[in-house]
Amino acid sequence: MQVVSGYAMHKHGRRQLKDTILIDFDGVLRHWVGSEINDAENELGLASGTLFSLAFSHELLLPAITGEVTHGQWHQRVRSKLAQIHNDNVASKLVKAWNEATWEIDFNMLQDLKRLAPTCQHVLVTNATSRLDADLKKTGLTSAFNVVVNSSKIGVAKPDLLFFRKALSVAGSQAFRSVFIDDNLDNVNAARSMGIDSIHHQDVFDTLEYIQRQCT
C-alpha cells in the first residue's frame, strides 16, 4: 500500500484515510455479565426478559435516553408500571436486581482500537441516560475518549440521523472520514445511509480487523 498526500492507494482505487472512530458503549465496550435480574425473575415466577421488555419499551426508554427524564426517574417509572401490571413486591425486587446488576468493560478491545488507530480520535457515541458520566468515572473511563456524545445530553438518540450529524459536528469530523462501531444493526444501517463506513459488531476479532483495514 502506498500513501500519497494523505490518501491510501489500493488496487480498487483511492480512499480517504479515517480520522475518527465512533464507538458504541453497551454491547461493544460494556457488557452486562451478572445474573441478578434473571435470578429475580425466576424467583418471582416471571418469564425471562420481563423487566427489560418493559424498561426498554419505546414509551419508557426514549424519554430517558433523550434527556426528558433522569436515570432515576426512568427507574421510578418502570417500577410504577411493574407495580400496576404485577404488584409492589414484584416491582421492588426487579428494580432492586436491576440496580445491583453487574457489568464489565472490555478494556482490551478499547486498548486494541487505540493501538490499531493511534492517530484517530476515539469518540464514544451512545444512547445513554443521565448516569453515563458516573458510570464512566466508576470505571476510570472519564478521559479515555477524545469526545463523549451522550444521547440524553444532545436530546436525540440513534438511529435518528440527527444524532450522527450532531456527533460528527461535536467531533469536528465528517462522514467520509469516520468509522462507526455498533452492535445494533438499525444504528449501523442509519450511519451507512449517511456515508459513514460502519460495522455491525458481533465479534471482537472481526471488528478490530475491520478497523485495521479502514484506518491504516
PDB file of C-alpha atoms in Angstrom:
ATOM      1  CA  MET A   1       0.000   0.000   0.000  1.00  0.00           C
ATOM      2  CA  GLN A   2       1.310   3.414  -0.953  1.00  0.00           C
ATOM      3  CA  VAL A   3       0.351   6.594   0.869  1.00  0.00           C
ATOM      4  CA  VAL A   4       0.190   9.748  -1.237  1.00  0.00           C
ATOM      5  CA  SER A   5      -0.941  13.172   0.043  1.00  0.00           C
ATOM      6  CA  GLY A   6      -2.879  11.682   2.945  1.00  0.00           C
ATOM      7  CA  TYR A   7      -4.609   9.041   0.813  1.00  0.00           C
ATOM      8  CA  ALA A   8      -4.098   5.292   0.938  1.00  0.00           C
ATOM      9  CA  MET A   9      -3.701   3.770  -2.513  1.00  0.00           C
ATOM     10  CA  HIS A  10      -5.376   0.395  -3.034  1.00  0.00           C
ATOM     11  CA  LYS A  11      -5.930  -1.755  -6.085  1.00  0.00           C
ATOM     12  CA  HIS A  12      -9.609  -0.748  -6.061  1.00  0.00           C
ATOM     13  CA  GLY A  13      -8.824   2.946  -6.128  1.00  0.00           C
ATOM     14  CA  ARG A  14      -8.193   5.715  -3.684  1.00  0.00           C
ATOM     15  CA  ARG A  15      -9.927   6.400  -0.396  1.00  0.00           C
ATOM     16  CA  GLN A  16      -9.593   8.951   2.359  1.00  0.00           C
ATOM     17  CA  LEU A  17      -7.882   7.754   5.497  1.00  0.00           C
ATOM     18  CA  LYS A  18     -10.125   7.900   8.554  1.00  0.00           C
ATOM     19  CA  ASP A  19      -9.502  10.267  11.429  1.00  0.00           C
ATOM     20  CA  THR A  20     -12.449   9.431  13.701  1.00  0.00           C
ATOM     21  CA  ILE A  21     -13.757   6.192  15.221  1.00  0.00           C
ATOM     22  CA  LEU A  22     -17.304   6.402  16.589  1.00  0.00           C
ATOM     23  CA  ILE A  23     -17.720   3.700  19.228  1.00  0.00           C
ATOM     24  CA  ASP A  24     -20.944   2.494  20.818  1.00  0.00           C
ATOM     25  CA  PHE A  25     -20.900   1.669  24.543  1.00  0.00           C
ATOM     26  CA  ASP A  26     -23.359  -1.057  25.603  1.00  0.00           C
ATOM     27  CA  GLY A  27     -22.840  -4.261  23.674  1.00  0.00           C
ATOM     28  CA  VAL A  28     -19.465  -3.130  22.337  1.00  0.00           C
ATOM     29  CA  LEU A  29     -17.357  -1.912  25.256  1.00  0.00           C
ATOM     30  CA  ARG A  30     -19.703  -2.562  28.188  1.00  0.00           C
ATOM     31  CA  HIS A  31     -21.242  -5.975  28.774  1.00  0.00           C
ATOM     32  CA  TRP A  32     -23.794  -6.974  31.411  1.00  0.00           C
ATOM     33  CA  VAL A  33     -22.415 -10.173  32.890  1.00  0.00           C
ATOM     34  CA  GLY A  34     -24.407 -10.782  36.072  1.00  0.00           C
ATOM     35  CA  SER A  35     -27.473 -12.996  36.540  1.00  0.00           C
ATOM     36  CA  GLU A  36     -29.171 -10.809  39.154  1.00  0.00           C
ATOM     37  CA  ILE A  37     -32.164  -9.871  37.005  1.00  0.00           C
ATOM     38  CA  ASN A  38     -32.660 -13.382  35.626  1.00  0.00           C
ATOM     39  CA  ASP A  39     -32.471 -14.833  39.118  1.00  0.00           C
ATOM     40  CA  ALA A  40     -35.061 -12.367  40.415  1.00  0.00           C
ATOM     41  CA  GLU A  41     -37.433 -13.113  37.536  1.00  0.00           C
ATOM     42  CA  ASN A  42     -37.078 -16.860  38.133  1.00  0.00           C
ATOM     43  CA  GLU A  43     -37.669 -16.442  41.854  1.00  0.00           C
ATOM     44  CA  LEU A  44     -40.828 -14.451  41.169  1.00  0.00           C
ATOM     45  CA  GLY A  45     -42.072 -16.955  38.605  1.00  0.00           C
ATOM     46  CA  LEU A  46     -41.822 -14.473  35.744  1.00  0.00           C
ATOM     47  CA  ALA A  47     -40.687 -15.067  32.202  1.00  0.00           C
ATOM     48  CA  SER A  48     -37.084 -14.213  31.461  1.00  0.00           C
ATOM     49  CA  GLY A  49     -36.892 -10.720  29.994  1.00  0.00           C
ATOM     50  CA  THR A  50     -39.947  -9.399  31.834  1.00  0.00           C
ATOM     51  CA  LEU A  51     -38.072  -6.396  33.228  1.00  0.00           C
ATOM     52  CA  PHE A  52     -36.236  -5.370  30.086  1.00  0.00           C
ATOM     53  CA  SER A  53     -39.202  -5.833  27.763  1.00  0.00           C
ATOM     54  CA  LEU A  54     -40.903  -3.138  29.815  1.00  0.00           C
ATOM     55  CA  ALA A  55     -37.922  -0.939  30.711  1.00  0.00           C
ATOM     56  CA  PHE A  56     -36.687  -0.808  27.117  1.00  0.00           C
ATOM     57  CA  SER A  57     -40.075  -0.247  25.558  1.00  0.00           C
ATOM     58  CA  HIS A  58     -40.204   2.862  23.367  1.00  0.00           C
ATOM     59  CA  GLU A  59     -42.600   4.561  25.771  1.00  0.00           C
ATOM     60  CA  LEU A  60     -40.296   4.298  28.790  1.00  0.00           C
ATOM     61  CA  LEU A  61     -36.832   4.224  27.240  1.00  0.00           C
ATOM     62  CA  LEU A  62     -36.959   7.127  24.793  1.00  0.00           C
ATOM     63  CA  PRO A  63     -37.547   9.865  27.423  1.00  0.00           C
ATOM     64  CA  ALA A  64     -34.588   8.526  29.421  1.00  0.00           C
ATOM     65  CA  ILE A  65     -32.129   8.437  26.520  1.00  0.00           C
ATOM     66  CA  THR A  66     -33.155  11.815  25.121  1.00  0.00           C
ATOM     67  CA  GLY A  67     -32.862  13.664  28.424  1.00  0.00           C
ATOM     68  CA  GLU A  68     -36.541  14.230  29.123  1.00  0.00           C
ATOM     69  CA  VAL A  69     -36.195  12.336  32.416  1.00  0.00           C
ATOM     70  CA  THR A  70     -33.202  11.406  34.575  1.00  0.00           C
ATOM     71  CA  HIS A  71     -31.906   7.891  35.084  1.00  0.00           C
ATOM     72  CA  GLY A  72     -33.567   7.790  38.498  1.00  0.00           C
ATOM     73  CA  GLN A  73     -36.889   8.960  37.123  1.00  0.00           C
ATOM     74  CA  TRP A  74     -36.721   6.286  34.438  1.00  0.00           C
ATOM     75  CA  HIS A  75     -36.272   3.587  37.081  1.00  0.00           C
ATOM     76  CA  GLN A  76     -39.164   5.028  39.061  1.00  0.00           C
ATOM     77  CA  ARG A  77     -41.430   4.986  36.014  1.00  0.00           C
ATOM     78  CA  VAL A  78     -40.501   1.371  35.328  1.00  0.00           C
ATOM     79  CA  ARG A  79     -41.166   0.481  38.959  1.00  0.00           C
ATOM     80  CA  SER A  80     -44.598   2.123  38.859  1.00  0.00           C
ATOM     81  CA  LYS A  81     -45.507   0.280  35.669  1.00  0.00           C
ATOM     82  CA  LEU A  82     -44.368  -3.045  37.119  1.00  0.00           C
ATOM     83  CA  ALA A  83     -46.489  -2.433  40.216  1.00  0.00           C
ATOM     84  CA  GLN A  84     -49.513  -1.742  38.015  1.00  0.00           C
ATOM     85  CA  ILE A  85     -49.013  -4.883  35.943  1.00  0.00           C
ATOM     86  CA  HIS A  86     -47.935  -7.170  38.786  1.00  0.00           C
ATOM     87  CA  ASN A  87     -47.663  -5.856  42.366  1.00  0.00           C
ATOM     88  CA  ASP A  88     -45.402  -3.782  44.628  1.00  0.00           C
ATOM     89  CA  ASN A  89     -43.353  -6.808  45.698  1.00  0.00           C
ATOM     90  CA  VAL A  90     -42.511  -7.739  42.110  1.00  0.00           C
ATOM     91  CA  ALA A  91     -41.730  -4.130  41.248  1.00  0.00           C
ATOM     92  CA  SER A  92     -39.415  -3.667  44.237  1.00  0.00           C
ATOM     93  CA  LYS A  93     -37.497  -6.911  43.721  1.00  0.00           C
ATOM     94  CA  LEU A  94     -36.994  -6.455  39.989  1.00  0.00           C
ATOM     95  CA  VAL A  95     -35.832  -2.844  40.240  1.00  0.00           C
ATOM     96  CA  LYS A  96     -33.534  -3.779  43.135  1.00  0.00           C
ATOM     97  CA  ALA A  97     -31.989  -6.525  40.992  1.00  0.00           C
ATOM     98  CA  TRP A  98     -31.673  -4.061  38.113  1.00  0.00           C
ATOM     99  CA  ASN A  99     -29.796  -1.576  40.303  1.00  0.00           C
ATOM    100  CA  GLU A 100     -27.474  -4.332  41.503  1.00  0.00           C
ATOM    101  CA  ALA A 101     -26.815  -5.826  38.063  1.00  0.00           C
ATOM    102  CA  THR A 102     -23.100  -6.238  37.374  1.00  0.00           C
ATOM    103  CA  TRP A 103     -21.270  -5.274  34.216  1.00  0.00           C
ATOM    104  CA  GLU A 104     -17.730  -5.096  32.928  1.00  0.00           C
ATOM    105  CA  ILE A 105     -15.734  -3.090  30.409  1.00  0.00           C
ATOM    106  CA  ASP A 106     -13.758  -4.678  27.595  1.00  0.00           C
ATOM    107  CA  PHE A 107     -10.600  -2.697  28.257  1.00  0.00           C
ATOM    108  CA  ASN A 108      -8.607  -4.962  25.942  1.00  0.00           C
ATOM    109  CA  MET A 109     -10.778  -4.061  22.970  1.00  0.00           C
ATOM    110  CA  LEU A 110     -10.515  -0.362  23.747  1.00  0.00           C
ATOM    111  CA  GLN A 111      -6.735  -0.610  24.013  1.00  0.00           C
ATOM    112  CA  ASP A 112      -6.567  -2.527  20.739  1.00  0.00           C
ATOM    113  CA  LEU A 113      -8.659   0.118  18.973  1.00  0.00           C
ATOM    114  CA  LYS A 114      -6.252   2.788  20.136  1.00  0.00           C
ATOM    115  CA  ARG A 115      -3.248   0.700  19.175  1.00  0.00           C
ATOM    116  CA  LEU A 116      -4.580  -0.009  15.689  1.00  0.00           C
ATOM    117  CA  ALA A 117      -5.582   3.597  15.025  1.00  0.00           C
ATOM    118  CA  PRO A 118      -3.355   5.805  17.188  1.00  0.00           C
ATOM    119  CA  THR A 119      -3.831   8.890  15.015  1.00  0.00           C
ATOM    120  CA  CYS A 120      -7.622   8.706  15.082  1.00  0.00           C
ATOM    121  CA  GLN A 121      -9.782  10.390  17.673  1.00  0.00           C
ATOM    122  CA  HIS A 122     -11.891   7.899  19.593  1.00  0.00           C
ATOM    123  CA  VAL A 123     -15.433   9.133  20.158  1.00  0.00           C
ATOM    124  CA  LEU A 124     -17.933   7.398  22.418  1.00  0.00           C
ATOM    125  CA  VAL A 125     -21.396   7.630  20.832  1.00  0.00           C
ATOM    126  CA  THR A 126     -24.120   6.126  22.966  1.00  0.00           C
ATOM    127  CA  ASN A 127     -27.815   6.105  23.698  1.00  0.00           C
ATOM    128  CA  ALA A 128     -27.380   6.603  27.422  1.00  0.00           C
ATOM    129  CA  THR A 129     -29.132   8.138  30.388  1.00  0.00           C
ATOM    130  CA  SER A 130     -28.013  10.837  32.794  1.00  0.00           C
ATOM    131  CA  ARG A 131     -25.989   8.195  34.681  1.00  0.00           C
ATOM    132  CA  LEU A 132     -23.363   7.801  31.944  1.00  0.00           C
ATOM    133  CA  ASP A 133     -20.861  10.251  33.448  1.00  0.00           C
ATOM    134  CA  ALA A 134     -20.997   8.409  36.775  1.00  0.00           C
ATOM    135  CA  ASP A 135     -20.509   5.043  35.055  1.00  0.00           C
ATOM    136  CA  LEU A 136     -17.505   6.320  33.107  1.00  0.00           C
ATOM    137  CA  LYS A 137     -15.986   7.750  36.280  1.00  0.00           C
ATOM    138  CA  LYS A 138     -16.605   4.495  38.151  1.00  0.00           C
ATOM    139  CA  THR A 139     -14.589   2.536  35.593  1.00  0.00           C
ATOM    140  CA  GLY A 140     -11.838   5.093  35.020  1.00  0.00           C
ATOM    141  CA  LEU A 141     -13.041   5.950  31.520  1.00  0.00           C
ATOM    142  CA  THR A 142     -13.650   9.663  32.045  1.00  0.00           C
ATOM    143  CA  SER A 143     -10.625  10.632  29.946  1.00  0.00           C
ATOM    144  CA  ALA A 144     -10.494   7.505  27.771  1.00  0.00           C
ATOM    145  CA  PHE A 145     -12.201   9.186  24.810  1.00  0.00           C
ATOM    146  CA  ASN A 146     -11.460  12.352  22.908  1.00  0.00           C
ATOM    147  CA  VAL A 147     -15.173  13.145  22.863  1.00  0.00           C
ATOM    148  CA  VAL A 148     -18.254  11.644  24.531  1.00  0.00           C
ATOM    149  CA  VAL A 149     -21.592  12.032  22.738  1.00  0.00           C
ATOM    150  CA  ASN A 150     -24.464  11.031  25.036  1.00  0.00           C
ATOM    151  CA  SER A 151     -27.964  10.997  23.527  1.00  0.00           C
ATOM    152  CA  SER A 152     -29.535  12.241  26.756  1.00  0.00           C
ATOM    153  CA  LYS A 153     -27.337  15.342  26.589  1.00  0.00           C
ATOM    154  CA  ILE A 154     -27.863  16.181  22.929  1.00  0.00           C
ATOM    155  CA  GLY A 155     -31.591  15.382  23.010  1.00  0.00           C
ATOM    156  CA  VAL A 156     -31.710  12.839  20.193  1.00  0.00           C
ATOM    157  CA  ALA A 157     -30.892   9.127  20.011  1.00  0.00           C
ATOM    158  CA  LYS A 158     -29.631   6.646  17.444  1.00  0.00           C
ATOM    159  CA  PRO A 159     -30.749   5.659  14.836  1.00  0.00           C
ATOM    160  CA  ASP A 160     -32.047   9.180  14.183  1.00  0.00           C
ATOM    161  CA  LEU A 161     -29.763  10.722  11.554  1.00  0.00           C
ATOM    162  CA  LEU A 162     -29.678  13.935  13.574  1.00  0.00           C
ATOM    163  CA  PHE A 163     -27.765  12.034  16.265  1.00  0.00           C
ATOM    164  CA  PHE A 164     -24.986  11.261  13.799  1.00  0.00           C
ATOM    165  CA  ARG A 165     -24.945  14.798  12.415  1.00  0.00           C
ATOM    166  CA  LYS A 166     -24.575  16.190  15.923  1.00  0.00           C
ATOM    167  CA  ALA A 167     -21.923  13.615  16.819  1.00  0.00           C
ATOM    168  CA  LEU A 168     -19.849  14.467  13.760  1.00  0.00           C
ATOM    169  CA  SER A 169     -20.238  18.177  14.481  1.00  0.00           C
ATOM    170  CA  VAL A 170     -19.109  17.781  18.093  1.00  0.00           C
ATOM    171  CA  ALA A 171     -16.193  15.609  16.973  1.00  0.00           C
ATOM    172  CA  GLY A 172     -15.242  18.078  14.250  1.00  0.00           C
ATOM    173  CA  SER A 173     -15.245  15.356  11.631  1.00  0.00           C
ATOM    174  CA  GLN A 174     -17.165  14.332   8.513  1.00  0.00           C
ATOM    175  CA  ALA A 175     -18.978  11.171   7.481  1.00  0.00           C
ATOM    176  CA  PHE A 176     -16.401  10.066   4.909  1.00  0.00           C
ATOM    177  CA  ARG A 177     -13.591  10.473   7.458  1.00  0.00           C
ATOM    178  CA  SER A 178     -15.302   8.410  10.149  1.00  0.00           C
ATOM    179  CA  VAL A 179     -15.856   4.775  11.068  1.00  0.00           C
ATOM    180  CA  PHE A 180     -18.731   3.598  13.260  1.00  0.00           C
ATOM    181  CA  ILE A 181     -18.970   0.513  15.511  1.00  0.00           C
ATOM    182  CA  ASP A 182     -22.314  -0.590  16.962  1.00  0.00           C
ATOM    183  CA  ASP A 183     -23.990  -3.872  17.930  1.00  0.00           C
ATOM    184  CA  ASN A 184     -27.405  -2.597  16.773  1.00  0.00           C
ATOM    185  CA  LEU A 185     -27.982  -3.169  13.058  1.00  0.00           C
ATOM    186  CA  ASP A 186     -30.559  -0.370  12.779  1.00  0.00           C
ATOM    187  CA  ASN A 187     -27.966   2.094  14.050  1.00  0.00           C
ATOM    188  CA  VAL A 188     -25.362   0.720  11.663  1.00  0.00           C
ATOM    189  CA  ASN A 189     -27.689   0.997   8.668  1.00  0.00           C
ATOM    190  CA  ALA A 190     -28.581   4.579   9.603  1.00  0.00           C
ATOM    191  CA  ALA A 191     -24.901   5.550   9.766  1.00  0.00           C
ATOM    192  CA  ARG A 192     -24.197   3.828   6.461  1.00  0.00           C
ATOM    193  CA  SER A 193     -27.020   5.785   4.821  1.00  0.00           C
ATOM    194  CA  MET A 194     -25.062   8.939   5.684  1.00  0.00           C
ATOM    195  CA  GLY A 195     -21.868   7.640   4.117  1.00  0.00           C
ATOM    196  CA  ILE A 196     -20.205   6.542   7.363  1.00  0.00           C
ATOM    197  CA  ASP A 197     -18.299   3.274   6.942  1.00  0.00           C
ATOM    198  CA  SER A 198     -19.772   1.092   9.678  1.00  0.00           C
ATOM    199  CA  ILE A 199     -19.543  -2.385  11.127  1.00  0.00           C
ATOM    200  CA  HIS A 200     -22.239  -4.376  12.894  1.00  0.00           C
ATOM    201  CA  HIS A 201     -20.264  -5.513  15.941  1.00  0.00           C
ATOM    202  CA  GLN A 202     -20.710  -9.208  16.662  1.00  0.00           C
ATOM    203  CA  ASP A 203     -17.175 -10.413  17.177  1.00  0.00           C
ATOM    204  CA  VAL A 204     -14.197  -8.527  18.600  1.00  0.00           C
ATOM    205  CA  PHE A 205     -11.701 -10.016  16.157  1.00  0.00           C
ATOM    206  CA  ASP A 206     -13.806  -9.131  13.117  1.00  0.00           C
ATOM    207  CA  THR A 207     -14.368  -5.595  14.370  1.00  0.00           C
ATOM    208  CA  LEU A 208     -10.697  -4.991  15.035  1.00  0.00           C
ATOM    209  CA  GLU A 209      -9.798  -6.406  11.631  1.00  0.00           C
ATOM    210  CA  TYR A 210     -12.313  -4.023  10.033  1.00  0.00           C
ATOM    211  CA  ILE A 211     -10.863  -1.034  11.898  1.00  0.00           C
ATOM    212  CA  GLN A 212      -7.367  -2.001  10.828  1.00  0.00           C
ATOM    213  CA  ARG A 213      -8.459  -2.095   7.181  1.00  0.00           C
ATOM    214  CA  GLN A 214     -10.237   1.244   7.424  1.00  0.00           C
ATOM    215  CA  CYS A 215      -7.718   3.198   9.430  1.00  0.00           C
ATOM    216  CA  THR A 216      -4.293   2.015   8.286  1.00  0.00           C
TER     217      THR A 216
END
